[in-house]
Amino acid sequence: MSDLELTVVTKDTDRPKLALGRRLWNAVLPVALAVLLLGFAAVDHGVLSPANLLNIAQQTSYLALFAMAQTVVILTRGFDLALGPTVSMVSVGSALAMAGATASGHGAAAVLLAGLGAGFALGIACGLFNGVVVALLGVNPFVATLGSYNIAIGIATTLSSGRPVQGVPAPFSQIFYSGSIFGVPAAIAITVAVGAGLHLLLARTVFGRSLYLIGTNPRAAAVAGLPVKRILVATYVLCSGLAALGAIMMTARTGSGEPNLGGALSLQAIAGAVVGGTSLAGGRGGVGTAVLGALFITILSNGMNLTRIDGYVQMVVLGAIVIVGVLLDRLRQERSQ
Amino acid sequence: MNTALVAAAPRHVISLRSIAGRIGLLPALLVMLVAGMSAVDAQFYGIINVLNILRNASLLAIVACGQALVIIAGGFDLSVGAVVALASVVTAKTMAATSAAFPGSNGLIIASGVAAGLGCGVVVGLVNGFCVARLKVSGFVVTLGTMSATAGVGLMITNGIPVYGMPELFVKGFGRAQALGLPTAAHVALIVILAMVFAQRRTLFGRYVYAIGGNVDAAVVSGVSIRRHIVGTYVVSSVLAALTGILLTAQVGSGQASFGGDRMMLQSIAAAVIGGVSLRGGVGRIEIVAVSALFLTILGNALNLLHVDSRLQPVFLGVIMVAAVALDELSRRSKPRV
């Protein structure tokens, strides 16, 4: 990674040309998005209808949130395979807490607080586990989060006995799903607000910048006196906290706590982040790449659904897109060096 | 070539030492588990249960051997579970088609089915290897992509419906047969493990895989053809996964796109990692991985026999995995750096 800086500095003379090339490469994904949308619209006019666009925005907001969560840890050369099971666990836990609070006769506000409290507590506990195992015990993030993947699945299915948990109160769904702020549906509003906050955190605070340094050069980060271990723990907690928020939003949407809610979400979120241009080698990416990748994957699957492409074919296409997306990103990186 | 071997040598010494510690731990746990279970439940050492364990452990061990090889070279193969499914479906479909065209000629039917199944493995392995070695895309992402694509193809071929129509000889005479008291899968697994152990210790391929995983730059400078060997590891892994798919098909008697899957993939990685294969590459022994596959299978079996809620069982697997790797990491830290 330090090579990268070096080459950029030595090639200072042809900077303008380089910047143009980089800008062109950066435009590849947005252009591909537009082409994709127009292509689907040519087959089915419903794709560009306001109702469907709103639908796409709403679907994207969940995946974007999870991709952002994943991006935070990927920036530090980690990943969180346990994200999906964390979502399931939080969904079940918050639904159980709310059902319990309702049954014992608490008011609406107390029920909501119980749900949110239980959800975030479970999410943060999962993040703490991941962070401690990765940062303090020095276990590879893949193994650490694969371990918590299994643990979280076990807890989610045991707590719920494998069945959906009923008893999510209407106000909960109202706030996190069907409600709207200034006409913007709740899911979109929350994701936009969180995305803006996370962007500021990553771009403007010492904590955010140190994530990039740790990802680019962990040795340099340690030598520079950064408390790398503490920052890493905080990173995993932040990731799981964001996942917990997404889980609460999804629980509000389905109206029940689902032990299978997370499903393939871990890998989808990684795919979203990576397709958007987040580098698995660490140090490159941000809120923008996460949102772009999530938008791309959502539009692709929404368009394929509307144009009635077989669900199994969609799996093949998505697999190919992930590889091509990362390949393009690598070429882009080579160009910019 | 000489320098490659020399460069690999010190690493080898370290790995031998760290594994010496592990040889004590894992088999000790295994013996304790077996002894404890035999004392608690007589069903455990009943012939039916033992055969059951052997069958499942063999299938897992075959996949885990391939996975271990890829990890030793510094990669990852998330696609193995999907390859198991695809190979199963393709084998069954091919056999059904061939027996429709040439009824009765069992040799041809079985040969074509097995060839088609293994062929799937070769193709997926080549795609994985090509993307990783030539296009330099990270192994995690490539195999994440091929996992989705391969699973999709398997489902497309069958629409999710089991495929029947394989000759009796393949199912009863091969898949469910027992020679010398052992199920077919156990024989195949033994052959695979022995071949892999030999390859790891006595062939250039095996030594180069260690060299690449241990230090790519040193391997390049020593003139090891990195690309070819990396492609090789992915092909071996996919072919072994396909072999497992074929064995599973023969055992069950139908080709199913639901075989393998994420569970098999995660378990194979768990078996490799608990068996002492380092995710940093360059360290790991196939025979220990096989023992660890046996351990994981017996653990699952024991939890079932003890009536532990099947929903709670993943928790045990997760805790054991993290603990095994954390212990390894801590013991490495306490040792002086060589």
XYZ file of C-alpha atoms in Angstrom:
675
model
C 0.000 0.000 0.000
C 2.898 2.329 0.702
C 3.970 1.627 -2.904
C 0.794 3.259 -4.028
C 1.629 6.530 -2.329
C 5.158 6.403 -3.701
C 4.136 5.949 -7.311
C 1.592 8.703 -7.078
C 4.209 11.068 -5.767
C 6.840 10.174 -8.344
C 4.398 10.473 -11.205
C 3.490 13.963 -10.130
C 4.206 15.379 -13.577
C 1.365 13.641 -15.384
C -1.156 14.248 -12.643
C -3.826 16.053 -14.722
C -4.090 13.225 -17.249
C -4.125 10.720 -14.452
C -6.908 12.516 -12.638
C -9.020 12.486 -15.796
C -8.474 8.776 -16.263
C -9.410 8.160 -12.672
C -12.541 10.243 -13.029
C -13.548 8.245 -16.099
C -13.062 4.989 -14.239
C -15.007 6.283 -11.286
C -17.914 7.001 -13.604
C -18.091 3.375 -14.792
C -20.474 2.159 -12.114
C -22.977 5.063 -12.199
C -23.049 4.842 -16.008
C -23.574 1.082 -15.796
C -26.433 1.756 -13.361
C -28.112 4.161 -15.754
C -27.675 1.788 -18.698
C -29.079 -1.056 -16.632
C -32.122 0.952 -15.602
C -32.810 2.121 -19.182
C -32.287 -1.395 -20.525
C -34.853 -2.846 -18.124
C -37.191 0.062 -18.879
C -37.027 -0.792 -22.573
C -38.309 -4.286 -21.807
C -40.855 -3.309 -19.186
C -42.138 0.259 -18.858
C -43.114 -0.393 -15.274
C -39.466 -0.237 -14.228
C -39.330 3.566 -14.389
C -42.754 4.153 -12.855
C -42.704 6.333 -9.727
C -44.122 3.478 -7.661
C -41.315 1.135 -8.682
C -38.613 3.772 -8.241
C -39.868 4.357 -4.710
C -39.873 0.598 -4.239
C -36.251 0.386 -5.412
C -35.252 3.208 -3.071
C -36.926 1.474 -0.179
C -35.356 -1.916 -0.930
C -31.959 -0.301 -1.396
C -32.123 1.408 1.976
C -31.906 -1.900 3.854
C -29.090 -3.379 1.796
C -27.248 -0.037 1.815
C -27.346 0.024 5.596
C -25.884 -3.492 5.800
C -23.298 -2.720 3.137
C -22.256 0.359 5.153
C -21.909 -1.797 8.258
C -19.788 -4.259 6.318
C -17.720 -1.444 4.770
C -16.691 -0.133 8.183
C -14.983 -3.429 9.056
C -13.722 -4.096 5.531
C -11.879 -0.752 5.716
C -9.731 -2.280 8.467
C -9.076 -5.447 6.404
C -11.751 -7.409 8.245
C -15.177 -8.675 7.428
C -18.250 -9.684 9.324
C -19.640 -13.026 8.219
C -21.905 -12.942 11.270
C -23.849 -9.927 10.044
C -26.777 -11.974 8.717
C -27.198 -14.123 11.851
C -26.810 -10.968 13.968
C -29.771 -9.535 12.077
C -31.802 -12.693 12.776
C -30.826 -12.681 16.433
C -31.690 -9.001 16.911
C -34.993 -9.465 15.114
C -35.997 -12.377 17.347
C -34.664 -10.748 20.513
C -36.409 -7.422 20.027
C -39.687 -9.084 19.061
C -39.553 -11.312 22.156
C -38.781 -8.333 24.389
C -41.691 -6.361 22.973
C -44.078 -9.300 23.211
C -42.981 -9.847 26.807
C -43.337 -6.194 27.751
C -46.791 -6.052 26.174
C -47.863 -9.194 27.998
C -46.808 -7.769 31.356
C -48.991 -4.733 30.728
C -46.472 -1.963 30.044
C -47.331 1.139 28.061
C -46.505 1.626 24.387
C -43.383 3.699 25.064
C -41.965 1.151 27.499
C -42.639 -1.648 25.002
C -40.802 0.218 22.268
C -37.888 0.941 24.565
C -37.705 -2.710 25.587
C -37.586 -3.792 21.943
C -34.946 -1.271 20.960
C -32.933 -1.934 24.109
C -32.925 -5.697 23.637
C -32.147 -5.379 19.938
C -29.224 -3.030 20.300
C -27.897 -4.877 23.349
C -27.766 -8.130 21.384
C -26.194 -6.389 18.397
C -23.562 -4.644 20.497
C -22.812 -7.869 22.397
C -22.187 -9.626 19.091
C -19.935 -6.773 17.952
C -18.018 -6.840 21.227
C -17.473 -10.583 20.872
C -16.201 -10.197 17.309
C -14.032 -7.235 18.190
C -12.472 -8.832 21.247
C -11.759 -12.099 19.440
C -10.268 -10.334 16.422
C -8.370 -7.518 18.119
C -7.356 -8.918 21.493
C -7.016 -12.638 20.741
C -5.625 -11.996 17.264
C -7.935 -14.482 15.541
C -8.424 -14.042 11.801
C -11.676 -12.083 11.203
C -12.969 -14.837 8.924
C -12.745 -17.489 11.629
C -13.847 -15.184 14.429
C -16.998 -14.098 12.640
C -17.636 -17.591 11.271
C -17.655 -18.682 14.894
C -20.076 -15.966 15.943
C -22.099 -16.745 12.798
C -22.799 -20.189 14.195
C -23.364 -18.896 17.721
C -25.811 -16.209 16.594
C -27.753 -18.665 14.413
C -27.976 -21.038 17.374
C -29.221 -18.311 19.699
C -31.718 -16.918 17.180
C -33.303 -20.292 16.414
C -33.250 -21.427 20.042
C -34.879 -18.249 21.364
C -37.597 -18.423 18.743
C -37.904 -22.246 18.582
C -37.396 -21.751 14.863
C -40.761 -20.038 14.435
C -41.603 -16.393 13.718
C -42.136 -14.422 16.938
C -45.476 -12.610 16.957
C -46.427 -9.647 19.117
C -44.605 -6.766 17.430
C -46.782 -3.758 18.353
C -48.249 -1.571 15.651
C -46.497 1.651 16.762
C -43.145 -0.090 16.213
C -43.979 -0.909 12.602
C -45.432 2.580 12.278
C -42.199 4.295 13.323
C -39.675 2.103 11.518
C -41.577 1.085 8.415
C -44.898 2.523 7.365
C -44.408 6.000 8.799
C -42.765 8.841 6.942
C -40.823 11.985 7.675
C -41.694 14.947 5.416
C -43.197 12.470 2.988
C -40.062 10.303 2.883
C -40.731 6.695 3.937
C -39.154 5.803 7.268
C -36.638 3.269 5.935
C -35.229 5.701 3.395
C -35.125 8.573 5.892
C -33.309 6.506 8.508
C -30.753 5.191 6.024
C -30.075 8.649 4.609
C -29.616 10.095 8.101
C -27.363 7.237 9.211
C -25.421 7.368 5.962
C -24.792 11.108 6.372
C -23.713 10.618 9.973
C -21.435 7.708 9.079
C -19.911 9.692 6.231
C -19.043 12.508 8.603
C -17.648 9.995 11.073
C -15.448 8.331 8.467
C -14.332 11.464 6.661
C -14.069 14.061 9.386
C -13.159 12.437 12.688
C -9.917 11.041 14.014
C -11.642 7.687 14.577
C -12.797 7.547 10.957
C -9.456 8.506 9.496
C -7.652 6.019 11.696
C -9.801 3.218 10.192
C -8.331 4.089 6.789
C -4.812 4.155 8.175
C -5.245 0.797 9.904
C -6.549 -0.675 6.659
C -3.814 0.803 4.490
C -0.934 0.079 6.812
C -1.590 -1.472 10.224
C 2.078 -1.276 11.194
C 2.221 2.440 10.479
C -0.969 2.904 12.487
C 0.546 1.132 15.479
C 3.840 3.018 15.165
C 1.946 6.299 14.930
C 0.598 5.550 18.380
C -2.991 4.738 17.477
C -4.744 2.445 19.971
C -5.300 -0.084 17.157
C -6.905 -2.763 19.318
C -9.430 -0.428 20.904
C -10.283 1.086 17.531
C -10.818 -2.377 16.031
C -13.173 -3.391 18.850
C -15.105 -0.149 18.326
C -15.238 -0.879 14.584
C -16.868 -4.272 15.057
C -19.300 -2.821 17.601
C -20.213 -0.077 15.125
C -20.746 -2.677 12.394
C -23.001 -4.867 14.540
C -24.820 -1.796 15.867
C -25.668 -0.730 12.309
C -26.739 -4.296 11.566
C -28.998 -4.197 14.625
C -30.616 -0.993 13.372
C -31.214 -2.645 9.996
C -32.636 -5.686 11.761
C -35.078 -3.497 13.706
C -36.183 -1.822 10.482
C -36.693 -5.199 8.793
C -38.580 -6.545 11.806
C -40.879 -3.527 11.612
C -41.448 -4.340 7.944
C -42.335 -8.001 8.432
C -44.216 -7.317 11.683
C -42.663 -10.328 13.435
C -39.318 -11.525 14.695
C -37.875 -13.862 12.053
C -35.121 -16.381 12.895
C -34.264 -16.612 9.181
C -34.307 -12.886 8.486
C -30.523 -12.656 8.059
C -30.214 -15.614 5.682
C -27.722 -14.780 2.973
C -27.388 -11.189 4.144
C -23.735 -11.447 5.262
C -22.521 -12.314 1.819
C -24.977 -9.961 0.099
C -23.700 -7.076 2.187
C -20.082 -7.979 1.382
C -21.005 -8.233 -2.296
C -22.710 -4.840 -2.137
C -19.722 -3.172 -0.546
C -17.244 -4.819 -2.884
C -19.188 -4.196 -6.100
C -19.393 -0.530 -5.116
C -15.612 -0.344 -4.998
C -14.691 -1.068 -1.383
C -11.358 -2.868 -1.373
C -11.078 -6.125 0.589
C -7.392 -5.257 1.005
C -8.523 -2.470 3.325
C -8.260 1.279 3.390
C -10.461 2.098 0.421
C -14.195 2.702 0.356
C -16.836 4.580 2.258
C -20.517 5.361 2.510
C -20.608 6.254 -1.181
C -19.260 2.897 -2.382
C -21.625 1.007 -0.090
C -24.699 2.882 -1.307
C -23.646 2.609 -4.952
C -23.088 -1.134 -4.668
C -26.363 -1.700 -2.840
C -28.214 0.373 -5.441
C -26.612 -1.624 -8.240
C -27.542 -5.001 -6.788
C -31.085 -3.891 -5.924
C -31.766 -2.408 -9.368
C -30.366 -5.525 -10.996
C -32.581 -7.899 -9.038
C -35.624 -5.599 -9.221
C -35.221 -5.292 -12.987
C -34.721 -9.025 -13.427
C -37.857 -9.659 -11.370
C -39.943 -7.241 -13.408
C -38.652 -8.641 -16.709
C -39.516 -12.101 -15.368
C -36.035 -13.586 -15.462
C -35.946 -16.946 -13.711
C -34.839 -16.731 -10.072
C -32.142 -19.355 -10.601
C -30.720 -17.458 -13.561
C -30.626 -14.388 -11.334
C -28.280 -16.213 -8.956
C -25.892 -16.911 -11.828
C -26.032 -13.297 -13.014
C -25.419 -11.937 -9.508
C -22.418 -14.241 -9.076
C -20.933 -13.076 -12.359
C -21.620 -9.413 -11.502
C -19.736 -9.688 -8.225
C -16.641 -11.018 -9.972
C -16.829 -8.532 -12.852
C -17.401 -5.654 -10.440
C -14.283 -6.467 -8.469
C -12.294 -7.049 -11.641
C -13.296 -3.603 -12.951
C -12.335 -2.108 -9.636
C -8.920 -3.712 -9.795
C -8.362 -2.381 -13.303
C -9.457 1.054 -12.108
C -6.963 0.868 -9.297
C -4.171 -0.098 -11.663
C -5.023 2.810 -13.922
C -4.923 5.286 -11.102
C -1.482 4.176 -9.984
C 14.127 -24.864 -7.832
C 16.671 -25.684 -5.190
C 16.302 -22.310 -3.592
C 12.568 -22.818 -3.382
C 13.067 -25.872 -1.265
C 15.623 -24.131 0.882
C 13.339 -21.129 1.295
C 10.513 -23.389 2.334
C 12.595 -25.338 4.803
C 12.653 -23.030 7.864
C 8.906 -22.520 7.567
C 8.512 -26.260 7.489
C 10.391 -26.641 10.753
C 8.132 -24.094 12.440
C 5.011 -25.753 11.128
C 6.232 -29.135 12.339
C 6.740 -27.763 15.793
C 3.402 -25.987 16.035
C 1.704 -29.083 14.733
C 3.468 -31.275 17.236
C 1.601 -29.362 19.913
C -1.618 -29.805 18.031
C -1.222 -33.527 17.476
C -1.468 -33.789 21.232
C -4.562 -31.626 21.520
C -6.974 -32.719 18.820
C -6.639 -36.520 19.070
C -6.729 -36.164 22.861
C -10.051 -34.328 22.566
C -11.235 -36.944 20.103
C -10.356 -39.813 22.438
C -12.007 -38.057 25.370
C -15.149 -37.468 23.320
C -15.308 -41.091 22.139
C -14.613 -42.504 25.603
C -17.111 -40.208 27.268
C -19.841 -40.936 24.750
C -19.258 -44.698 24.911
C -19.669 -44.562 28.682
C -22.847 -42.494 28.482
C -24.687 -44.110 25.607
C -24.318 -47.673 24.295
C -25.977 -46.648 21.048
C -22.883 -44.582 20.288
C -20.642 -47.562 19.542
C -23.395 -49.594 17.917
C -22.446 -50.657 14.399
C -25.181 -48.568 12.797
C -24.033 -45.381 14.458
C -20.369 -46.069 13.751
C -21.088 -46.617 10.058
C -23.166 -43.464 10.041
C -20.330 -41.460 11.571
C -17.794 -42.929 9.148
C -19.940 -42.104 6.144
C -20.495 -38.485 7.156
C -16.922 -37.957 8.326
C -15.570 -39.330 5.041
C -17.653 -36.954 2.957
C -16.625 -33.983 5.071
C -12.973 -35.057 5.094
C -12.795 -35.235 1.298
C -14.126 -31.685 0.903
C -11.986 -30.418 3.772
C -8.804 -31.840 2.174
C -9.354 -29.714 -0.925
C -10.311 -26.690 1.128
C -7.162 -27.117 3.237
C -4.958 -27.206 0.133
C -6.444 -23.925 -1.137
C -6.048 -22.277 2.266
C -2.444 -23.467 2.572
C -1.722 -21.719 -0.723
C -3.182 -18.560 0.788
C -6.674 -18.690 -0.753
C -10.247 -19.548 0.100
C -12.870 -21.672 -1.586
C -16.423 -20.659 -0.728
C -17.785 -22.511 -3.762
C -17.240 -26.100 -2.564
C -20.751 -26.542 -1.173
C -22.313 -25.380 -4.424
C -20.011 -27.672 -6.421
C -21.204 -30.653 -4.360
C -24.768 -29.794 -5.372
C -23.972 -29.167 -9.035
C -21.931 -32.371 -9.398
C -24.734 -34.374 -7.803
C -27.356 -32.985 -10.144
C -25.219 -33.254 -13.269
C -24.160 -36.819 -12.475
C -27.754 -37.935 -11.965
C -29.024 -36.107 -15.061
C -26.262 -37.509 -17.250
C -26.858 -41.044 -16.019
C -30.586 -40.692 -16.607
C -29.979 -39.379 -20.131
C -27.396 -42.031 -21.009
C -29.522 -44.864 -19.723
C -32.411 -43.568 -21.839
C -30.141 -43.603 -24.908
C -28.276 -46.835 -24.161
C -30.457 -48.884 -21.832
C -28.665 -51.644 -19.997
C -25.064 -50.690 -20.668
C -24.265 -49.949 -17.047
C -20.551 -49.382 -17.534
C -21.107 -46.603 -20.039
C -23.895 -45.033 -17.992
C -21.875 -44.859 -14.803
C -18.691 -43.748 -16.536
C -20.465 -40.913 -18.328
C -22.219 -39.767 -15.145
C -19.081 -39.778 -13.031
C -17.093 -38.072 -15.788
C -19.721 -35.365 -16.152
C -19.825 -34.804 -12.390
C -16.054 -34.559 -12.062
C -16.020 -32.399 -15.190
C -18.189 -29.850 -13.391
C -15.604 -29.738 -10.646
C -12.789 -29.194 -13.143
C -14.683 -26.354 -14.853
C -15.556 -24.506 -11.641
C -12.014 -25.008 -10.341
C -10.525 -23.639 -13.556
C -12.806 -20.588 -13.432
C -11.862 -19.963 -9.792
C -8.184 -20.472 -10.475
C -8.210 -18.343 -13.612
C -9.912 -15.416 -11.876
C -7.617 -15.606 -8.863
C -4.310 -16.305 -10.582
C -4.695 -14.469 -13.892
C -7.157 -11.682 -13.180
C -5.819 -11.212 -9.626
C -9.257 -10.926 -8.053
C -9.337 -11.867 -4.369
C -10.151 -15.548 -3.817
C -12.894 -14.676 -1.362
C -14.803 -12.600 -3.911
C -14.229 -14.946 -6.831
C -15.487 -18.003 -5.006
C -18.347 -15.953 -3.516
C -19.362 -15.219 -7.105
C -18.901 -18.762 -8.390
C -20.746 -20.079 -5.324
C -23.850 -18.116 -6.279
C -23.471 -18.942 -9.976
C -22.835 -22.658 -9.431
C -25.764 -23.026 -7.043
C -27.921 -21.174 -9.562
C -26.933 -23.518 -12.402
C -27.676 -26.553 -10.237
C -31.151 -25.251 -9.451
C -31.746 -24.211 -13.064
C -31.029 -27.723 -14.325
C -33.428 -29.360 -11.894
C -35.870 -26.631 -10.834
C -35.096 -27.856 -7.359
C -36.637 -31.279 -7.961
C -34.588 -34.412 -7.111
C -33.304 -36.303 -10.177
C -33.859 -40.056 -10.311
C -33.121 -42.682 -12.947
C -29.656 -43.913 -12.004
C -28.771 -47.586 -12.504
C -29.234 -49.916 -9.514
C -25.597 -50.919 -9.783
C -24.467 -47.353 -9.038
C -26.703 -46.952 -5.997
C -26.774 -50.402 -4.438
C -23.507 -51.782 -5.827
C -21.436 -48.653 -5.181
C -23.044 -45.979 -3.056
C -24.559 -48.186 -0.379
C -22.086 -51.038 -0.661
C -19.658 -52.041 2.067
C -16.324 -53.658 1.382
C -14.303 -55.040 4.302
C -17.005 -53.718 6.594
C -16.422 -50.106 5.589
C -18.776 -47.957 3.522
C -17.636 -46.914 0.038
C -17.196 -43.294 1.099
C -14.668 -44.343 3.748
C -12.553 -46.226 1.188
C -12.606 -43.264 -1.170
C -11.775 -40.861 1.648
C -8.816 -43.018 2.728
C -7.454 -43.063 -0.812
C -7.907 -39.291 -1.156
C -6.246 -38.586 2.187
C -3.296 -40.869 1.454
C -2.851 -39.359 -2.001
C -3.003 -35.829 -0.603
C -0.556 -36.612 2.197
C 1.824 -38.059 -0.367
C 1.372 -35.032 -2.628
C 2.006 -32.647 0.247
C 5.191 -34.326 1.384
C 6.757 -35.901 -1.649
C 5.770 -33.935 -4.730
C 6.975 -30.597 -6.027
C 3.356 -29.466 -6.287
C 2.812 -30.010 -2.588
C 6.049 -28.330 -1.565
C 5.398 -25.376 -3.891
C 1.929 -24.916 -2.410
C 3.558 -24.481 0.993
C 6.115 -22.125 -0.500
C 3.454 -19.971 -2.191
C 1.332 -19.777 0.931
C 4.301 -19.119 3.170
C 5.849 -16.334 1.165
C 4.649 -15.517 -2.333
C 7.497 -13.159 -3.089
C 10.113 -15.690 -2.094
C 8.360 -18.302 -4.213
C 8.289 -15.978 -7.237
C 11.970 -15.144 -6.847
C 12.740 -18.843 -6.562
C 11.141 -19.411 -9.944
C 7.972 -21.189 -8.833
C 5.246 -20.769 -11.400
C 2.690 -19.243 -9.068
C -0.248 -19.127 -11.439
C -0.174 -22.771 -12.417
C 0.021 -23.969 -8.849
C -2.743 -21.692 -7.604
C -5.007 -22.861 -10.427
C -4.018 -26.384 -9.433
C -5.150 -25.938 -5.833
C -8.555 -24.590 -6.875
C -9.043 -27.416 -9.382
C -8.144 -30.048 -6.779
C -10.548 -28.476 -4.297
C -13.442 -28.352 -6.765
C -12.808 -31.872 -8.064
C -12.798 -33.252 -4.528
C -16.039 -31.389 -3.830
C -17.494 -32.909 -7.014
C -16.340 -36.343 -5.880
C -18.196 -35.827 -2.612
C -21.275 -34.828 -4.582
C -21.071 -38.048 -6.603
C -20.626 -40.202 -3.484
C -23.572 -38.487 -1.815
C -25.686 -39.035 -4.925
C -24.823 -42.725 -5.033
C -25.608 -43.071 -1.351
C -28.960 -41.292 -1.411
C -30.008 -42.591 -4.817
C -30.964 -39.250 -6.341
C -29.288 -36.072 -7.521
C -30.325 -33.078 -5.458
C -29.476 -29.402 -5.734
C -29.880 -29.108 -1.971
C -26.806 -31.249 -1.207
C -23.720 -29.546 0.152
C -24.644 -25.905 0.326
C -23.412 -23.261 2.751
C -23.325 -25.759 5.585
C -20.827 -28.030 3.872
C -18.718 -25.040 2.843
C -18.569 -23.593 6.354
C -17.907 -26.997 7.893
C -15.038 -27.678 5.504
C -13.423 -24.395 6.468
C -14.038 -25.144 10.136
C -12.464 -28.598 9.764
C -9.413 -27.144 8.055
C -8.979 -24.373 10.595
C -9.523 -26.576 13.650
C -7.113 -29.028 12.016
C -4.361 -26.448 12.290
C -4.394 -24.954 8.801
C -3.400 -21.316 9.120
C -5.498 -18.772 7.242
C -2.256 -16.844 6.691
C -1.188 -19.665 4.399
C 1.840 -21.914 4.350
C 0.909 -24.093 7.323
C -1.272 -27.183 7.551
C -1.335 -30.966 7.345
C -3.962 -32.989 5.521
C -3.943 -35.880 7.995
C -4.759 -33.556 10.898
C -7.524 -31.981 8.851
C -8.991 -35.460 8.332
C -8.863 -36.102 12.082
C -10.567 -32.786 12.661
C -13.325 -33.693 10.161
C -13.860 -36.907 12.125
C -13.914 -34.909 15.359
C -16.532 -32.455 14.063
C -18.720 -35.292 12.793
C -18.530 -37.214 16.074
C -19.240 -34.018 17.978
C -22.412 -33.432 15.969
C -23.390 -37.072 16.405
C -22.780 -36.916 20.153
C -24.874 -33.784 20.517
C -27.679 -35.555 18.662
C -27.441 -38.662 20.847
C -27.423 -36.512 23.980
C -30.648 -34.901 22.732
C -29.123 -31.442 22.633
C -31.578 -29.249 20.753
C -30.435 -29.236 17.130
C -31.046 -25.493 17.086
C -28.481 -24.988 19.826
C -25.818 -27.157 18.185
C -24.272 -24.437 15.986
C -23.345 -22.577 19.171
C -21.014 -25.427 20.162
C -19.401 -25.507 16.740
C -18.867 -21.746 16.820
C -17.341 -21.691 20.285
C -15.013 -24.622 19.542
C -13.828 -23.043 16.315
C -12.986 -19.710 17.860
C -11.385 -21.362 20.883
C -9.190 -23.645 18.747
C -7.858 -20.805 16.655
C -7.473 -18.457 19.608
C -5.426 -21.095 21.482
C -3.244 -21.573 18.414
C -2.759 -17.824 18.118
C -1.874 -17.422 21.791
C 0.602 -20.315 21.765
C 2.256 -18.810 18.703
C 2.634 -15.512 20.517
C 4.242 -17.078 23.555
C 6.860 -18.775 21.398
C 9.986 -16.845 20.449
C 10.049 -15.742 16.840
C 12.387 -17.781 14.693
